[in-house]
Coordinates of C-alpha atoms in Angstrom, one line a residue:
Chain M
X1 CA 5.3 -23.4 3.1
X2 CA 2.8 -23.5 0.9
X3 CA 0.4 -19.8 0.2
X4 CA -2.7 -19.3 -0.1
X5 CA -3.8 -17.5 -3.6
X6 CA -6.6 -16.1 -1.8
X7 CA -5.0 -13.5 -0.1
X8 CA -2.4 -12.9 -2.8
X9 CA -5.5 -12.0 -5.0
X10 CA -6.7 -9.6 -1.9
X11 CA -3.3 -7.8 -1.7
X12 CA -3.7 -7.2 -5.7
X13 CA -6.9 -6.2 -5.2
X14 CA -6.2 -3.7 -2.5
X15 CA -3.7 -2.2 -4.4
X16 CA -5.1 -1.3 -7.2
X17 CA -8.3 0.0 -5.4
X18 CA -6.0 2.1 -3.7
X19 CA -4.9 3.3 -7.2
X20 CA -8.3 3.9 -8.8
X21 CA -9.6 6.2 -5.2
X22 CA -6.6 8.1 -5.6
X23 CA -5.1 7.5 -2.0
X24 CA -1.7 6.0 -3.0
X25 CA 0.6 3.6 -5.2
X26 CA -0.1 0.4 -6.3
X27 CA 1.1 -1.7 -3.2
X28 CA -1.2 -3.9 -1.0
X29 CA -0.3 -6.3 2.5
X30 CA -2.4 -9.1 3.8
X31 CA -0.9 -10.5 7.3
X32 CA -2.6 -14.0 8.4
X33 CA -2.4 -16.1 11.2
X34 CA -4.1 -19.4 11.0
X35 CA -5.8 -19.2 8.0
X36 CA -7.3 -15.8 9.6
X37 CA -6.9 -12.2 8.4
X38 CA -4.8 -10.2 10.9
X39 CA -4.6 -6.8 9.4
X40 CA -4.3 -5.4 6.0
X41 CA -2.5 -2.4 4.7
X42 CA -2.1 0.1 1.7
X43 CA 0.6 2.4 0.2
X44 CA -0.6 5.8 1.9
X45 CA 2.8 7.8 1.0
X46 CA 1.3 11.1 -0.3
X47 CA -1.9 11.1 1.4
X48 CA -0.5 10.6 4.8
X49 CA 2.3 12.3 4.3
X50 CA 4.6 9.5 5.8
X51 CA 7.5 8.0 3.4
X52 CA 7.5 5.0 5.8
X53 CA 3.7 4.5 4.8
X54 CA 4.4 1.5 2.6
X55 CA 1.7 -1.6 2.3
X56 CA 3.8 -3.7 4.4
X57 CA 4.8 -0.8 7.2
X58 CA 1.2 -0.4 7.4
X59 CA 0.0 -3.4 7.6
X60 CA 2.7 -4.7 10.3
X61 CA 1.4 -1.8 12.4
X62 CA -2.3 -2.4 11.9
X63 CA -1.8 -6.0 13.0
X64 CA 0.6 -5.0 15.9
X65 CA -1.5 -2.9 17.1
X66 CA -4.3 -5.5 17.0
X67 CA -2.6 -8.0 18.3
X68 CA -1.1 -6.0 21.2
X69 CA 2.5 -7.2 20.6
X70 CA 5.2 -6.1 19.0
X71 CA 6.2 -9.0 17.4
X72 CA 4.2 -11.1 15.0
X73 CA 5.0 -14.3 15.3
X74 CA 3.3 -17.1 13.2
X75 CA 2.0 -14.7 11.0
X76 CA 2.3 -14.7 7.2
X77 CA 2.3 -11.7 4.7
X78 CA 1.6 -11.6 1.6
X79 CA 2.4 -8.5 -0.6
X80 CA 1.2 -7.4 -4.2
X81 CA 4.8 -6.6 -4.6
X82 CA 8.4 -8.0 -3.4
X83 CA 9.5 -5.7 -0.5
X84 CA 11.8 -2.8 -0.7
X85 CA 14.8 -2.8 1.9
X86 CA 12.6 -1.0 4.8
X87 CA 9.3 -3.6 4.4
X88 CA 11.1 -6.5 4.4
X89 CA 13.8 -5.3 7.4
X90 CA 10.6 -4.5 9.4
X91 CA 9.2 -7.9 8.1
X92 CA 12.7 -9.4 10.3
X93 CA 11.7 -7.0 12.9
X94 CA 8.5 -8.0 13.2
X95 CA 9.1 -12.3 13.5
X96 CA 6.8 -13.0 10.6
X97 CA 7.1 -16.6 9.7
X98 CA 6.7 -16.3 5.7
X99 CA 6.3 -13.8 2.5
X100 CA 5.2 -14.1 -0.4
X101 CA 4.8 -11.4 -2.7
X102 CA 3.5 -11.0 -6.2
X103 CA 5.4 -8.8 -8.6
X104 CA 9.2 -8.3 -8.5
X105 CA 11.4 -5.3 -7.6
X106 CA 12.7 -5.2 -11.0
X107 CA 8.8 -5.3 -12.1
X108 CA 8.3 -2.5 -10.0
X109 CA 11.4 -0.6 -10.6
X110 CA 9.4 -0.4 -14.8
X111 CA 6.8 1.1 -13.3
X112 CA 8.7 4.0 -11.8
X113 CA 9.6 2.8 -8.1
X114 CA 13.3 2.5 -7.2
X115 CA 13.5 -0.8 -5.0
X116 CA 16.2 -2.5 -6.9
X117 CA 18.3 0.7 -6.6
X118 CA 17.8 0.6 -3.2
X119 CA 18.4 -2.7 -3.0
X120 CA 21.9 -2.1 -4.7
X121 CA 22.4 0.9 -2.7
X122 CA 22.4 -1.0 0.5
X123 CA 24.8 -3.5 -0.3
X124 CA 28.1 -0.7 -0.5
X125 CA 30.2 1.1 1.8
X126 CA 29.0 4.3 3.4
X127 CA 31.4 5.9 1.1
X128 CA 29.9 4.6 -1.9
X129 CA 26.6 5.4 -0.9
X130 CA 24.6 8.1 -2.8
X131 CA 23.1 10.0 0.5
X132 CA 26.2 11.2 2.2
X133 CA 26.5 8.9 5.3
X134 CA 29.4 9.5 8.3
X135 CA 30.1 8.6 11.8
X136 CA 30.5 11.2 14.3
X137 CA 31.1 11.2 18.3
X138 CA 31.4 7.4 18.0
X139 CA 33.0 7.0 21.2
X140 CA 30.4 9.4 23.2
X141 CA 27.7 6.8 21.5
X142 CA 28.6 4.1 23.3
X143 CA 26.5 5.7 26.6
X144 CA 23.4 4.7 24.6
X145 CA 24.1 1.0 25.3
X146 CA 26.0 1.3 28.4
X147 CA 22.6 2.6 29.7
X148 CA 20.9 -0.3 28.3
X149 CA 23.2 -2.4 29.7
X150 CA 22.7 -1.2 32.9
X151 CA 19.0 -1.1 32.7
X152 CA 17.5 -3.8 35.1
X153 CA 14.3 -3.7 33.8
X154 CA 15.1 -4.1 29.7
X155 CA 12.5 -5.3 27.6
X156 CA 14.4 -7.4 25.1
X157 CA 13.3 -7.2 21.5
Chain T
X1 CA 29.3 18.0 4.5
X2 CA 30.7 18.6 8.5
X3 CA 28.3 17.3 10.8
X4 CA 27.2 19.5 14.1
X5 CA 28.3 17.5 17.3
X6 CA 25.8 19.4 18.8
X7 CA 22.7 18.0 17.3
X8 CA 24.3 14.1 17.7
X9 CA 24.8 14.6 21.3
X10 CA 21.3 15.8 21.3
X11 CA 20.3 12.1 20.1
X12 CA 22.6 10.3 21.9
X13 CA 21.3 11.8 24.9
X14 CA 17.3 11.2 23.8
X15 CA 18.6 7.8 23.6
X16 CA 19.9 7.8 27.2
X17 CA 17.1 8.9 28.6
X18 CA 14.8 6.5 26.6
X19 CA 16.4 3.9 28.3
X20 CA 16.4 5.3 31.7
X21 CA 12.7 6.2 31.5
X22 CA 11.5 2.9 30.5
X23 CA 10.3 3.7 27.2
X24 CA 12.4 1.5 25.1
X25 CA 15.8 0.7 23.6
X26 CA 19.0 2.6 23.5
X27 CA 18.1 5.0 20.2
X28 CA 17.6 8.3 19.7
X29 CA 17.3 10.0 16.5
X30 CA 17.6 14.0 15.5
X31 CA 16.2 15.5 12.1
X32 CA 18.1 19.1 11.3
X33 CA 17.6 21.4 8.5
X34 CA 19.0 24.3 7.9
X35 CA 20.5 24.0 11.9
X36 CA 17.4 24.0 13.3
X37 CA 15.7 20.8 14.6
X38 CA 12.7 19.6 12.8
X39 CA 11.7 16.5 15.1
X40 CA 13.2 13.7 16.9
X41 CA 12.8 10.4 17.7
X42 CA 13.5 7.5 20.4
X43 CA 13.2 4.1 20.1
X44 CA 9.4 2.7 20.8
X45 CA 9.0 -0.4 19.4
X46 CA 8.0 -2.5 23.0
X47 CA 5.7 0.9 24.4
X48 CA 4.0 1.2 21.1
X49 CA 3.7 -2.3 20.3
X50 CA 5.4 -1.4 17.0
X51 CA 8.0 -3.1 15.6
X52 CA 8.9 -0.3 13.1
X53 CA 8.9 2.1 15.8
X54 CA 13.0 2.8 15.2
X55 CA 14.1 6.4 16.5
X56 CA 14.8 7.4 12.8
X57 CA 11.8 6.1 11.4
X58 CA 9.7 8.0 14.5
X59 CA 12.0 11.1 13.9
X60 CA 11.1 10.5 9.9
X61 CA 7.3 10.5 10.6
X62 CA 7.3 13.3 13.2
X63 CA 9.7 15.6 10.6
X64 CA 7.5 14.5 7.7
X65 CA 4.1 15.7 9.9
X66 CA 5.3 18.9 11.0
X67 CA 6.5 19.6 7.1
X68 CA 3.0 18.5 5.4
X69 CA 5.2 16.8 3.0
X70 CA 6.1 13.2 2.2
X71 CA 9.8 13.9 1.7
X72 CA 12.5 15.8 3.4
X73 CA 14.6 17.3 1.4
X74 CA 17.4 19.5 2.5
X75 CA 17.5 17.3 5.9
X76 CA 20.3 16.0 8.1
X77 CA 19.6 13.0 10.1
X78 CA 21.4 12.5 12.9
X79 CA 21.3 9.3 15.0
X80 CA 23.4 7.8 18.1
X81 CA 23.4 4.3 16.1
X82 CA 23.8 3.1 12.7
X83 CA 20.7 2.8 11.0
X84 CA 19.6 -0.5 10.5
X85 CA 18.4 -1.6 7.0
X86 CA 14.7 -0.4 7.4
X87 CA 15.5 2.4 8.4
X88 CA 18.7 3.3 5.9
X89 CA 15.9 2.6 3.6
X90 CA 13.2 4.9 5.1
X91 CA 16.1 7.4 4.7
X92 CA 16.3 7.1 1.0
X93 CA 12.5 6.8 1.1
X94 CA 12.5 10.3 2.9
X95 CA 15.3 11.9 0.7
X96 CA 17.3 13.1 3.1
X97 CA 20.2 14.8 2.1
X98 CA 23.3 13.4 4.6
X99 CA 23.3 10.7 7.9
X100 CA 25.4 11.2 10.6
X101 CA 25.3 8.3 13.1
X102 CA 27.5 7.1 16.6
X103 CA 28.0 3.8 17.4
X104 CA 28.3 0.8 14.8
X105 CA 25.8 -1.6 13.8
X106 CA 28.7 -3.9 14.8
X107 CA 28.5 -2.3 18.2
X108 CA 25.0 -2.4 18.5
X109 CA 25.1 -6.2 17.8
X110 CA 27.6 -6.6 20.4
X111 CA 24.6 -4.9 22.6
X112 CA 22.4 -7.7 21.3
X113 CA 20.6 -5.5 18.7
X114 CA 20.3 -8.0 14.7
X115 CA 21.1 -5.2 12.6
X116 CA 24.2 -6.4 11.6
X117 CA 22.7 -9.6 11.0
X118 CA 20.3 -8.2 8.6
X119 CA 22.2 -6.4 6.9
X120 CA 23.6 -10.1 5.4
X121 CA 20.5 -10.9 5.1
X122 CA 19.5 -8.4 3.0
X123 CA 21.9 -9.5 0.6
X124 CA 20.9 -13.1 0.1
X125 CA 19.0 -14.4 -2.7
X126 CA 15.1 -15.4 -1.8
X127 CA 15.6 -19.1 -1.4
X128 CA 18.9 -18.4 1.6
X129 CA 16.9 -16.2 3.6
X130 CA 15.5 -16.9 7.6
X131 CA 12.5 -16.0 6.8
X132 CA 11.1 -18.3 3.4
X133 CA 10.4 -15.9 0.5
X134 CA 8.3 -16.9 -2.1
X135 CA 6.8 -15.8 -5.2
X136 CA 2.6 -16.2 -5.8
X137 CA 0.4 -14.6 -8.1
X138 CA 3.1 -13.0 -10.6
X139 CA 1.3 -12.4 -14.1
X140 CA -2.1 -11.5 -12.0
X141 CA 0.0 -8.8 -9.4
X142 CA 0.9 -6.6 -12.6
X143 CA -2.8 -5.6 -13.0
X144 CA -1.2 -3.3 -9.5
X145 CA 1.3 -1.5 -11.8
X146 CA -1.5 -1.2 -15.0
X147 CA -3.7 0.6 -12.5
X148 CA -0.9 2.9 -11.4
X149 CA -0.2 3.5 -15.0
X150 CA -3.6 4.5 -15.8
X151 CA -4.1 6.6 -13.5
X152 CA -4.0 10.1 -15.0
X153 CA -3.6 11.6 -11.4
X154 CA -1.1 9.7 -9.7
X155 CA 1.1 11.5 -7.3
X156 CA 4.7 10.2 -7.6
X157 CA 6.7 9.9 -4.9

């Protein structure tokens, strides 16, 4: 699939307007669908107080919300910057069809942002793993999806 | 660090009731410091039309409101499920200190959830992923990071 430098250049653009008014780091997010601007979205981190509030996150909710669904099927996003672990898992969440992105996580791991570590990080054990991370009350969990299972009325996802 | 049963059961039973109430999928999320809860999350990603909606990254938001702050340190999430890769990551985002969690991401597969699915993913190059990733705009996205740079009052995060 071929992308559309157009709204590349808008992602970089957003982003580093986002720098220059202060509101957060230097990430934009364009989502399209058919040529068309869905939704767009900005690193808001520190402003809004919300460590999810990456480019991508936003910009998946903005055009969820938009589109009234909670997939986004067909849709393309293009990112000032290769996703961290969390944007581009919620890019699978989310169905989109393509990515592109602009600068790399290495790139952005220079400038102070630790993607590629926690790129790294995901890939070993839980024991290996640099936020202490253990199971507990595994066989109590399984209600959760014996509930779901039972659940006539399920709304798949 | 010994996890508190208590605070597990706690989101293993939010998750329970998610289900039962129609709200969304079987996952429930608790966020403990210093033994007292701070927020907690369900699963809303169908309600909300929001694929990022995961209980921890609701519970992350929620904990991250009520705090005024854009990390959570000295926090203990709990949650009834393995955290999926998005959210693992929002949990590194957030700073949190330790994870408990319940059931598997193999047992949430076996409950038709992708996590364990993504988590391969995750660890393929650009060109073996689902979902075609592609570079675009490379030299021009660095004018994001020269901005960030620049800026004399950046918050880093």
């Amino acid at each position: 699939m071929q992308g559309n430098p157009k709204f590349m250049q808008m992602a970089i653009d957003l982003a580093v307007e986002n720098v220059d008014s202060g509101q957060g780091g230097p990430f934009g997010a364009v989502i399209v669908r058919s040529g068309e601007v869905i939704a767009t979205g900005v690193n808001r981190v520190t402003t809004n107080h919300d460590p999810t509030a990456h480019a991508e996150i936003c910009a998946i909710r903005e055009a969820c919300s938009r589109l009234g669904d909670f997939q986004l099927v067909g849709c393309t996003i293009y990112t000032s910057c290769e996703p961290c672990p969390m944007c581009l898992a919620a890019i699978y969440w989310a169905r989109c069809e393509a990515v592109f992105f602009g600068a790399t996580a290495a790139e952005a791991a220079d400038a102070g942002f630790d993607d590629a570590f926690l790129y790294d990080e995901l890939k070993r054990g839980h024991a290996d793993r640099t936020i202490a991370t253990s199971r507990l009350l595994g066989p109590e969990a399984m209600a959760t999806f014996n509930a779901w299972r039972q659940f006539a009325a399920r709304v798949q996802y």
